[in-house]
Amino acid sequence: MNNNMTDILEQYIKELFNKSTEDYITIKRSNVAQKFDCVPSQLNYVIKTRFTPEHGFIIESKRGGGGFIRITKITLHTGTDYLDYLIDNLPTDIIEIDEAIRITKILLDKEYIDKFDYNHFINSVETVTDVHNQFLELAISDEVAQKMQYATKAQLRNLMIKFLTNIKYNKRG
């Protein structure tokens, strides 16, 4: 993926929002791809990575001849609304390591946390992962290994909720 094209497409979508009087924009995948001489999958990549719910957007997509992509800004009134939104929309049972790190990076980028908090959380995730990997080597069967992986991801989800709750509590203080 050409990073420059990714940045160009992201900037184009942000400009559309700046010009819009609504809290959403609607684009045709093929029109944007043609305008920037790129493949539609590049636009899909930008939307899936830079216009996610964690970034404050909801995506609605219809494929086919009359297909479109509608990107809606999530309207939240305070920082704690955003944190509540993240807590409420975490997967119900487990969270993948990459997803936890991605959410934490977004929190840093949006200045909900500082670099110290970011590094502290990432170090905690790395510690959990290291311990998990050490125990995984001791697993006596694939079934036990799968149960261990599930349990680690469930605990990581709990860690993420506690982290978000602590940030929320500190934002109110």
mmCIF file with all atom_site columns, C-alpha atoms in Angstrom:
data_model
loop_
_atom_site.group_PDB
_atom_site.id
_atom_site.type_symbol
_atom_site.label_atom_id
_atom_site.label_alt_id
_atom_site.label_comp_id
_atom_site.label_asym_id
_atom_site.label_entity_id
_atom_site.label_seq_id
_atom_site.pdbx_PDB_ins_code
_atom_site.Cartn_x
_atom_site.Cartn_y
_atom_site.Cartn_z
_atom_site.occupancy
_atom_site.B_iso_or_equiv
_atom_site.pdbx_formal_charge
_atom_site.auth_seq_id
_atom_site.auth_comp_id
_atom_site.auth_asym_id
_atom_site.auth_atom_id
_atom_site.pdbx_PDB_model_num
ATOM 1   C CA . MET A 1 1   ? 0.000   0.000   0.000   1.00 0.00 ? 1   MET A CA 1
ATOM 2   C CA . ASN A 1 2   ? 1.416   3.340   -1.034  1.00 0.00 ? 2   ASN A CA 1
ATOM 3   C CA . ASN A 1 3   ? 1.523   5.356   2.196   1.00 0.00 ? 3   ASN A CA 1
ATOM 4   C CA . ASN A 1 4   ? 1.410   8.586   0.251   1.00 0.00 ? 4   ASN A CA 1
ATOM 5   C CA . MET A 1 5   ? -1.843  7.534   -1.477  1.00 0.00 ? 5   MET A CA 1
ATOM 6   C CA . THR A 1 6   ? -3.234  6.455   1.889   1.00 0.00 ? 6   THR A CA 1
ATOM 7   C CA . ASP A 1 7   ? -2.504  9.906   3.313   1.00 0.00 ? 7   ASP A CA 1
ATOM 8   C CA . ILE A 1 8   ? -3.956  11.615  0.229   1.00 0.00 ? 8   ILE A CA 1
ATOM 9   C CA . LEU A 1 9   ? -7.192  9.629   0.453   1.00 0.00 ? 9   LEU A CA 1
ATOM 10  C CA . GLU A 1 10  ? -7.486  10.294  4.194   1.00 0.00 ? 10  GLU A CA 1
ATOM 11  C CA . GLN A 1 11  ? -6.961  14.019  3.637   1.00 0.00 ? 11  GLN A CA 1
ATOM 12  C CA . TYR A 1 12  ? -9.563  14.048  0.848   1.00 0.00 ? 12  TYR A CA 1
ATOM 13  C CA . ILE A 1 13  ? -12.172 12.443  3.112   1.00 0.00 ? 13  ILE A CA 1
ATOM 14  C CA . LYS A 1 14  ? -11.361 14.884  5.918   1.00 0.00 ? 14  LYS A CA 1
ATOM 15  C CA . GLU A 1 15  ? -11.755 17.787  3.477   1.00 0.00 ? 15  GLU A CA 1
ATOM 16  C CA . LEU A 1 16  ? -15.164 16.443  2.460   1.00 0.00 ? 16  LEU A CA 1
ATOM 17  C CA . PHE A 1 17  ? -16.157 16.517  6.148   1.00 0.00 ? 17  PHE A CA 1
ATOM 18  C CA . ASN A 1 18  ? -14.868 20.075  6.508   1.00 0.00 ? 18  ASN A CA 1
ATOM 19  C CA . LYS A 1 19  ? -17.038 21.172  3.554   1.00 0.00 ? 19  LYS A CA 1
ATOM 20  C CA . SER A 1 20  ? -20.094 19.200  4.676   1.00 0.00 ? 20  SER A CA 1
ATOM 21  C CA . THR A 1 21  ? -22.912 20.788  6.652   1.00 0.00 ? 21  THR A CA 1
ATOM 22  C CA . GLU A 1 22  ? -23.984 17.336  7.890   1.00 0.00 ? 22  GLU A CA 1
ATOM 23  C CA . ASP A 1 23  ? -22.326 14.925  10.314  1.00 0.00 ? 23  ASP A CA 1
ATOM 24  C CA . TYR A 1 24  ? -21.871 12.432  7.476   1.00 0.00 ? 24  TYR A CA 1
ATOM 25  C CA . ILE A 1 25  ? -20.549 12.216  3.931   1.00 0.00 ? 25  ILE A CA 1
ATOM 26  C CA . THR A 1 26  ? -21.458 9.791   1.168   1.00 0.00 ? 26  THR A CA 1
ATOM 27  C CA . ILE A 1 27  ? -18.948 8.767   -1.467  1.00 0.00 ? 27  ILE A CA 1
ATOM 28  C CA . LYS A 1 28  ? -18.904 6.351   -4.380  1.00 0.00 ? 28  LYS A CA 1
ATOM 29  C CA . ARG A 1 29  ? -15.932 4.007   -4.178  1.00 0.00 ? 29  ARG A CA 1
ATOM 30  C CA . SER A 1 30  ? -15.440 3.946   -7.970  1.00 0.00 ? 30  SER A CA 1
ATOM 31  C CA . ASN A 1 31  ? -15.592 7.756   -8.326  1.00 0.00 ? 31  ASN A CA 1
ATOM 32  C CA . VAL A 1 32  ? -12.927 8.314   -5.670  1.00 0.00 ? 32  VAL A CA 1
ATOM 33  C CA . ALA A 1 33  ? -10.732 5.573   -7.128  1.00 0.00 ? 33  ALA A CA 1
ATOM 34  C CA . GLN A 1 34  ? -11.027 7.137   -10.569 1.00 0.00 ? 34  GLN A CA 1
ATOM 35  C CA . LYS A 1 35  ? -10.363 10.664  -9.237  1.00 0.00 ? 35  LYS A CA 1
ATOM 36  C CA . PHE A 1 36  ? -7.104  9.545   -7.583  1.00 0.00 ? 36  PHE A CA 1
ATOM 37  C CA . ASP A 1 37  ? -6.170  6.873   -10.134 1.00 0.00 ? 37  ASP A CA 1
ATOM 38  C CA . CYS A 1 38  ? -6.080  4.138   -7.515  1.00 0.00 ? 38  CYS A CA 1
ATOM 39  C CA . VAL A 1 39  ? -7.849  0.844   -6.957  1.00 0.00 ? 39  VAL A CA 1
ATOM 40  C CA . PRO A 1 40  ? -11.012 0.808   -4.802  1.00 0.00 ? 40  PRO A CA 1
ATOM 41  C CA . SER A 1 41  ? -9.273  -1.477  -2.295  1.00 0.00 ? 41  SER A CA 1
ATOM 42  C CA . GLN A 1 42  ? -6.933  1.416   -1.397  1.00 0.00 ? 42  GLN A CA 1
ATOM 43  C CA . LEU A 1 43  ? -9.958  3.465   -0.389  1.00 0.00 ? 43  LEU A CA 1
ATOM 44  C CA . ASN A 1 44  ? -11.307 0.491   1.575   1.00 0.00 ? 44  ASN A CA 1
ATOM 45  C CA . TYR A 1 45  ? -7.970  0.250   3.412   1.00 0.00 ? 45  TYR A CA 1
ATOM 46  C CA . VAL A 1 46  ? -8.048  3.939   4.364   1.00 0.00 ? 46  VAL A CA 1
ATOM 47  C CA . ILE A 1 47  ? -11.609 3.678   5.640   1.00 0.00 ? 47  ILE A CA 1
ATOM 48  C CA . LYS A 1 48  ? -10.961 0.446   7.594   1.00 0.00 ? 48  LYS A CA 1
ATOM 49  C CA . THR A 1 49  ? -7.848  1.835   9.285   1.00 0.00 ? 49  THR A CA 1
ATOM 50  C CA . ARG A 1 50  ? -8.450  5.574   9.699   1.00 0.00 ? 50  ARG A CA 1
ATOM 51  C CA . PHE A 1 51  ? -12.222 6.013   9.943   1.00 0.00 ? 51  PHE A CA 1
ATOM 52  C CA . THR A 1 52  ? -13.076 3.387   12.552  1.00 0.00 ? 52  THR A CA 1
ATOM 53  C CA . PRO A 1 53  ? -15.405 3.731   15.550  1.00 0.00 ? 53  PRO A CA 1
ATOM 54  C CA . GLU A 1 54  ? -12.321 4.220   17.737  1.00 0.00 ? 54  GLU A CA 1
ATOM 55  C CA . HIS A 1 55  ? -11.454 7.215   15.554  1.00 0.00 ? 55  HIS A CA 1
ATOM 56  C CA . GLY A 1 56  ? -15.007 8.523   15.981  1.00 0.00 ? 56  GLY A CA 1
ATOM 57  C CA . PHE A 1 57  ? -16.695 7.278   12.794  1.00 0.00 ? 57  PHE A CA 1
ATOM 58  C CA . ILE A 1 58  ? -19.356 4.774   11.763  1.00 0.00 ? 58  ILE A CA 1
ATOM 59  C CA . ILE A 1 59  ? -19.162 3.256   8.294   1.00 0.00 ? 59  ILE A CA 1
ATOM 60  C CA . GLU A 1 60  ? -22.141 2.149   6.248   1.00 0.00 ? 60  GLU A CA 1
ATOM 61  C CA . SER A 1 61  ? -21.445 0.505   2.911   1.00 0.00 ? 61  SER A CA 1
ATOM 62  C CA . LYS A 1 62  ? -23.547 -0.722  0.008   1.00 0.00 ? 62  LYS A CA 1
ATOM 63  C CA . ARG A 1 63  ? -21.829 -2.583  -2.799  1.00 0.00 ? 63  ARG A CA 1
ATOM 64  C CA . GLY A 1 64  ? -22.877 -2.894  -6.400  1.00 0.00 ? 64  GLY A CA 1
ATOM 65  C CA . GLY A 1 65  ? -23.786 -0.498  -9.199  1.00 0.00 ? 65  GLY A CA 1
ATOM 66  C CA . GLY A 1 66  ? -25.528 2.033   -6.971  1.00 0.00 ? 66  GLY A CA 1
ATOM 67  C CA . GLY A 1 67  ? -23.111 1.335   -4.155  1.00 0.00 ? 67  GLY A CA 1
ATOM 68  C CA . PHE A 1 68  ? -21.824 3.944   -1.775  1.00 0.00 ? 68  PHE A CA 1
ATOM 69  C CA . ILE A 1 69  ? -19.910 4.422   1.434   1.00 0.00 ? 69  ILE A CA 1
ATOM 70  C CA . ARG A 1 70  ? -21.451 6.654   4.088   1.00 0.00 ? 70  ARG A CA 1
ATOM 71  C CA . ILE A 1 71  ? -19.073 7.827   6.802   1.00 0.00 ? 71  ILE A CA 1
ATOM 72  C CA . THR A 1 72  ? -20.770 9.340   9.846   1.00 0.00 ? 72  THR A CA 1
ATOM 73  C CA . LYS A 1 73  ? -19.007 11.250  12.615  1.00 0.00 ? 73  LYS A CA 1
ATOM 74  C CA . ILE A 1 74  ? -19.961 9.951   16.031  1.00 0.00 ? 74  ILE A CA 1
ATOM 75  C CA . THR A 1 75  ? -21.106 12.918  18.078  1.00 0.00 ? 75  THR A CA 1
ATOM 76  C CA . LEU A 1 76  ? -19.798 12.715  21.619  1.00 0.00 ? 76  LEU A CA 1
ATOM 77  C CA . HIS A 1 77  ? -20.074 15.601  24.007  1.00 0.00 ? 77  HIS A CA 1
ATOM 78  C CA . THR A 1 78  ? -17.195 14.974  26.416  1.00 0.00 ? 78  THR A CA 1
ATOM 79  C CA . GLY A 1 79  ? -14.047 12.928  26.708  1.00 0.00 ? 79  GLY A CA 1
ATOM 80  C CA . THR A 1 80  ? -15.797 10.612  29.130  1.00 0.00 ? 80  THR A CA 1
ATOM 81  C CA . ASP A 1 81  ? -18.523 9.979   26.513  1.00 0.00 ? 81  ASP A CA 1
ATOM 82  C CA . TYR A 1 82  ? -15.790 8.751   24.178  1.00 0.00 ? 82  TYR A CA 1
ATOM 83  C CA . LEU A 1 83  ? -14.287 6.514   26.860  1.00 0.00 ? 83  LEU A CA 1
ATOM 84  C CA . ASP A 1 84  ? -17.749 5.128   27.698  1.00 0.00 ? 84  ASP A CA 1
ATOM 85  C CA . TYR A 1 85  ? -18.235 4.466   23.994  1.00 0.00 ? 85  TYR A CA 1
ATOM 86  C CA . LEU A 1 86  ? -14.946 2.529   23.816  1.00 0.00 ? 86  LEU A CA 1
ATOM 87  C CA . ILE A 1 87  ? -15.748 0.513   26.951  1.00 0.00 ? 87  ILE A CA 1
ATOM 88  C CA . ASP A 1 88  ? -19.257 -0.314  25.718  1.00 0.00 ? 88  ASP A CA 1
ATOM 89  C CA . ASN A 1 89  ? -18.029 -1.345  22.276  1.00 0.00 ? 89  ASN A CA 1
ATOM 90  C CA . LEU A 1 90  ? -15.134 -3.607  23.189  1.00 0.00 ? 90  LEU A CA 1
ATOM 91  C CA . PRO A 1 91  ? -15.682 -7.207  22.105  1.00 0.00 ? 91  PRO A CA 1
ATOM 92  C CA . THR A 1 92  ? -17.723 -9.053  24.723  1.00 0.00 ? 92  THR A CA 1
ATOM 93  C CA . ASP A 1 93  ? -15.304 -11.853 25.618  1.00 0.00 ? 93  ASP A CA 1
ATOM 94  C CA . ILE A 1 94  ? -11.769 -11.244 24.405  1.00 0.00 ? 94  ILE A CA 1
ATOM 95  C CA . ILE A 1 95  ? -9.604  -8.633  22.719  1.00 0.00 ? 95  ILE A CA 1
ATOM 96  C CA . GLU A 1 96  ? -6.713  -9.248  20.369  1.00 0.00 ? 96  GLU A CA 1
ATOM 97  C CA . ILE A 1 97  ? -3.336  -7.807  21.335  1.00 0.00 ? 97  ILE A CA 1
ATOM 98  C CA . ASP A 1 98  ? -3.110  -5.748  18.126  1.00 0.00 ? 98  ASP A CA 1
ATOM 99  C CA . GLU A 1 99  ? -6.538  -4.242  18.770  1.00 0.00 ? 99  GLU A CA 1
ATOM 100 C CA . ALA A 1 100 ? -5.651  -3.251  22.353  1.00 0.00 ? 100 ALA A CA 1
ATOM 101 C CA . ILE A 1 101 ? -2.455  -1.599  21.139  1.00 0.00 ? 101 ILE A CA 1
ATOM 102 C CA . ARG A 1 102 ? -4.311  0.176   18.301  1.00 0.00 ? 102 ARG A CA 1
ATOM 103 C CA . ILE A 1 103 ? -6.917  1.596   20.702  1.00 0.00 ? 103 ILE A CA 1
ATOM 104 C CA . THR A 1 104 ? -4.181  2.764   23.061  1.00 0.00 ? 104 THR A CA 1
ATOM 105 C CA . LYS A 1 105 ? -2.354  4.481   20.176  1.00 0.00 ? 105 LYS A CA 1
ATOM 106 C CA . ILE A 1 106 ? -5.574  6.286   19.224  1.00 0.00 ? 106 ILE A CA 1
ATOM 107 C CA . LEU A 1 107 ? -5.959  7.439   22.850  1.00 0.00 ? 107 LEU A CA 1
ATOM 108 C CA . LEU A 1 108 ? -2.427  8.833   22.711  1.00 0.00 ? 108 LEU A CA 1
ATOM 109 C CA . ASP A 1 109 ? -3.044  10.526  19.349  1.00 0.00 ? 109 ASP A CA 1
ATOM 110 C CA . LYS A 1 110 ? -6.282  12.095  20.656  1.00 0.00 ? 110 LYS A CA 1
ATOM 111 C CA . GLU A 1 111 ? -4.401  13.202  23.817  1.00 0.00 ? 111 GLU A CA 1
ATOM 112 C CA . TYR A 1 112 ? -6.614  11.237  26.220  1.00 0.00 ? 112 TYR A CA 1
ATOM 113 C CA . ILE A 1 113 ? -3.395  9.794   27.610  1.00 0.00 ? 113 ILE A CA 1
ATOM 114 C CA . ASP A 1 114 ? 0.195   10.954  27.615  1.00 0.00 ? 114 ASP A CA 1
ATOM 115 C CA . LYS A 1 115 ? 3.278   9.085   26.458  1.00 0.00 ? 115 LYS A CA 1
ATOM 116 C CA . PHE A 1 116 ? 3.906   7.783   30.000  1.00 0.00 ? 116 PHE A CA 1
ATOM 117 C CA . ASP A 1 117 ? 0.442   6.186   30.201  1.00 0.00 ? 117 ASP A CA 1
ATOM 118 C CA . TYR A 1 118 ? 0.825   4.799   26.697  1.00 0.00 ? 118 TYR A CA 1
ATOM 119 C CA . ASN A 1 119 ? 4.206   3.221   27.464  1.00 0.00 ? 119 ASN A CA 1
ATOM 120 C CA . HIS A 1 120 ? 2.941   1.884   30.790  1.00 0.00 ? 120 HIS A CA 1
ATOM 121 C CA . PHE A 1 121 ? -0.018  0.148   29.154  1.00 0.00 ? 121 PHE A CA 1
ATOM 122 C CA . ILE A 1 122 ? 2.084   -1.222  26.270  1.00 0.00 ? 122 ILE A CA 1
ATOM 123 C CA . ASN A 1 123 ? 4.651   -2.556  28.766  1.00 0.00 ? 123 ASN A CA 1
ATOM 124 C CA . SER A 1 124 ? 1.825   -4.239  30.692  1.00 0.00 ? 124 SER A CA 1
ATOM 125 C CA . VAL A 1 125 ? 0.535   -5.859  27.500  1.00 0.00 ? 125 VAL A CA 1
ATOM 126 C CA . GLU A 1 126 ? 4.048   -7.034  26.624  1.00 0.00 ? 126 GLU A CA 1
ATOM 127 C CA . THR A 1 127 ? 4.457   -8.532  30.113  1.00 0.00 ? 127 THR A CA 1
ATOM 128 C CA . VAL A 1 128 ? 1.151   -10.392 29.846  1.00 0.00 ? 128 VAL A CA 1
ATOM 129 C CA . THR A 1 129 ? 2.135   -11.616 26.379  1.00 0.00 ? 129 THR A CA 1
ATOM 130 C CA . ASP A 1 130 ? 5.578   -12.772 27.550  1.00 0.00 ? 130 ASP A CA 1
ATOM 131 C CA . VAL A 1 131 ? 4.121   -14.707 30.485  1.00 0.00 ? 131 VAL A CA 1
ATOM 132 C CA . HIS A 1 132 ? 1.463   -16.168 28.208  1.00 0.00 ? 132 HIS A CA 1
ATOM 133 C CA . ASN A 1 133 ? 4.109   -17.327 25.711  1.00 0.00 ? 133 ASN A CA 1
ATOM 134 C CA . GLN A 1 134 ? 6.184   -18.929 28.476  1.00 0.00 ? 134 GLN A CA 1
ATOM 135 C CA . PHE A 1 135 ? 3.183   -20.877 29.752  1.00 0.00 ? 135 PHE A CA 1
ATOM 136 C CA . LEU A 1 136 ? 2.108   -21.749 26.218  1.00 0.00 ? 136 LEU A CA 1
ATOM 137 C CA . GLU A 1 137 ? 5.373   -23.661 25.782  1.00 0.00 ? 137 GLU A CA 1
ATOM 138 C CA . LEU A 1 138 ? 4.274   -25.856 28.695  1.00 0.00 ? 138 LEU A CA 1
ATOM 139 C CA . ALA A 1 139 ? 0.884   -26.679 27.179  1.00 0.00 ? 139 ALA A CA 1
ATOM 140 C CA . ILE A 1 140 ? 0.420   -30.435 26.918  1.00 0.00 ? 140 ILE A CA 1
ATOM 141 C CA . SER A 1 141 ? -2.067  -30.346 24.055  1.00 0.00 ? 141 SER A CA 1
ATOM 142 C CA . ASP A 1 142 ? -3.535  -28.063 21.402  1.00 0.00 ? 142 ASP A CA 1
ATOM 143 C CA . GLU A 1 143 ? -6.774  -27.957 23.397  1.00 0.00 ? 143 GLU A CA 1
ATOM 144 C CA . VAL A 1 144 ? -4.966  -26.681 26.489  1.00 0.00 ? 144 VAL A CA 1
ATOM 145 C CA . ALA A 1 145 ? -3.050  -24.153 24.363  1.00 0.00 ? 145 ALA A CA 1
ATOM 146 C CA . GLN A 1 146 ? -6.315  -22.838 22.865  1.00 0.00 ? 146 GLN A CA 1
ATOM 147 C CA . LYS A 1 147 ? -7.858  -22.473 26.326  1.00 0.00 ? 147 LYS A CA 1
ATOM 148 C CA . MET A 1 148 ? -4.762  -20.611 27.518  1.00 0.00 ? 148 MET A CA 1
ATOM 149 C CA . GLN A 1 149 ? -4.874  -18.253 24.537  1.00 0.00 ? 149 GLN A CA 1
ATOM 150 C CA . TYR A 1 150 ? -8.559  -17.537 25.133  1.00 0.00 ? 150 TYR A CA 1
ATOM 151 C CA . ALA A 1 151 ? -7.948  -16.905 28.846  1.00 0.00 ? 151 ALA A CA 1
ATOM 152 C CA . THR A 1 152 ? -5.075  -14.515 28.089  1.00 0.00 ? 152 THR A CA 1
ATOM 153 C CA . LYS A 1 153 ? -7.179  -12.529 25.596  1.00 0.00 ? 153 LYS A CA 1
ATOM 154 C CA . ALA A 1 154 ? -10.038 -12.406 28.116  1.00 0.00 ? 154 ALA A CA 1
ATOM 155 C CA . GLN A 1 155 ? -7.662  -11.034 30.761  1.00 0.00 ? 155 GLN A CA 1
ATOM 156 C CA . LEU A 1 156 ? -6.294  -8.550  28.243  1.00 0.00 ? 156 LEU A CA 1
ATOM 157 C CA . ARG A 1 157 ? -9.878  -7.351  27.669  1.00 0.00 ? 157 ARG A CA 1
ATOM 158 C CA . ASN A 1 158 ? -10.271 -6.921  31.446  1.00 0.00 ? 158 ASN A CA 1
ATOM 159 C CA . LEU A 1 159 ? -6.987  -4.992  31.547  1.00 0.00 ? 159 LEU A CA 1
ATOM 160 C CA . MET A 1 160 ? -8.208  -2.745  28.710  1.00 0.00 ? 160 MET A CA 1
ATOM 161 C CA . ILE A 1 161 ? -11.502 -2.029  30.529  1.00 0.00 ? 161 ILE A CA 1
ATOM 162 C CA . LYS A 1 162 ? -9.674  -1.189  33.755  1.00 0.00 ? 162 LYS A CA 1
ATOM 163 C CA . PHE A 1 163 ? -7.275  1.068   31.825  1.00 0.00 ? 163 PHE A CA 1
ATOM 164 C CA . LEU A 1 164 ? -10.138 2.900   30.066  1.00 0.00 ? 164 LEU A CA 1
ATOM 165 C CA . THR A 1 165 ? -12.070 3.207   33.330  1.00 0.00 ? 165 THR A CA 1
ATOM 166 C CA . ASN A 1 166 ? -9.031  4.681   35.083  1.00 0.00 ? 166 ASN A CA 1
ATOM 167 C CA . ILE A 1 167 ? -8.580  7.220   32.292  1.00 0.00 ? 167 ILE A CA 1
ATOM 168 C CA . LYS A 1 168 ? -12.273 8.101   32.505  1.00 0.00 ? 168 LYS A CA 1
ATOM 169 C CA . TYR A 1 169 ? -12.060 8.533   36.279  1.00 0.00 ? 169 TYR A CA 1
ATOM 170 C CA . ASN A 1 170 ? -8.970  10.734  35.959  1.00 0.00 ? 170 ASN A CA 1
ATOM 171 C CA . LYS A 1 171 ? -10.614 12.883  33.249  1.00 0.00 ? 171 LYS A CA 1
ATOM 172 C CA . ARG A 1 172 ? -13.455 13.684  35.650  1.00 0.00 ? 172 ARG A CA 1
ATOM 173 C CA . GLY A 1 173 ? -11.079 14.574  38.445  1.00 0.00 ? 173 GLY A CA 1
#
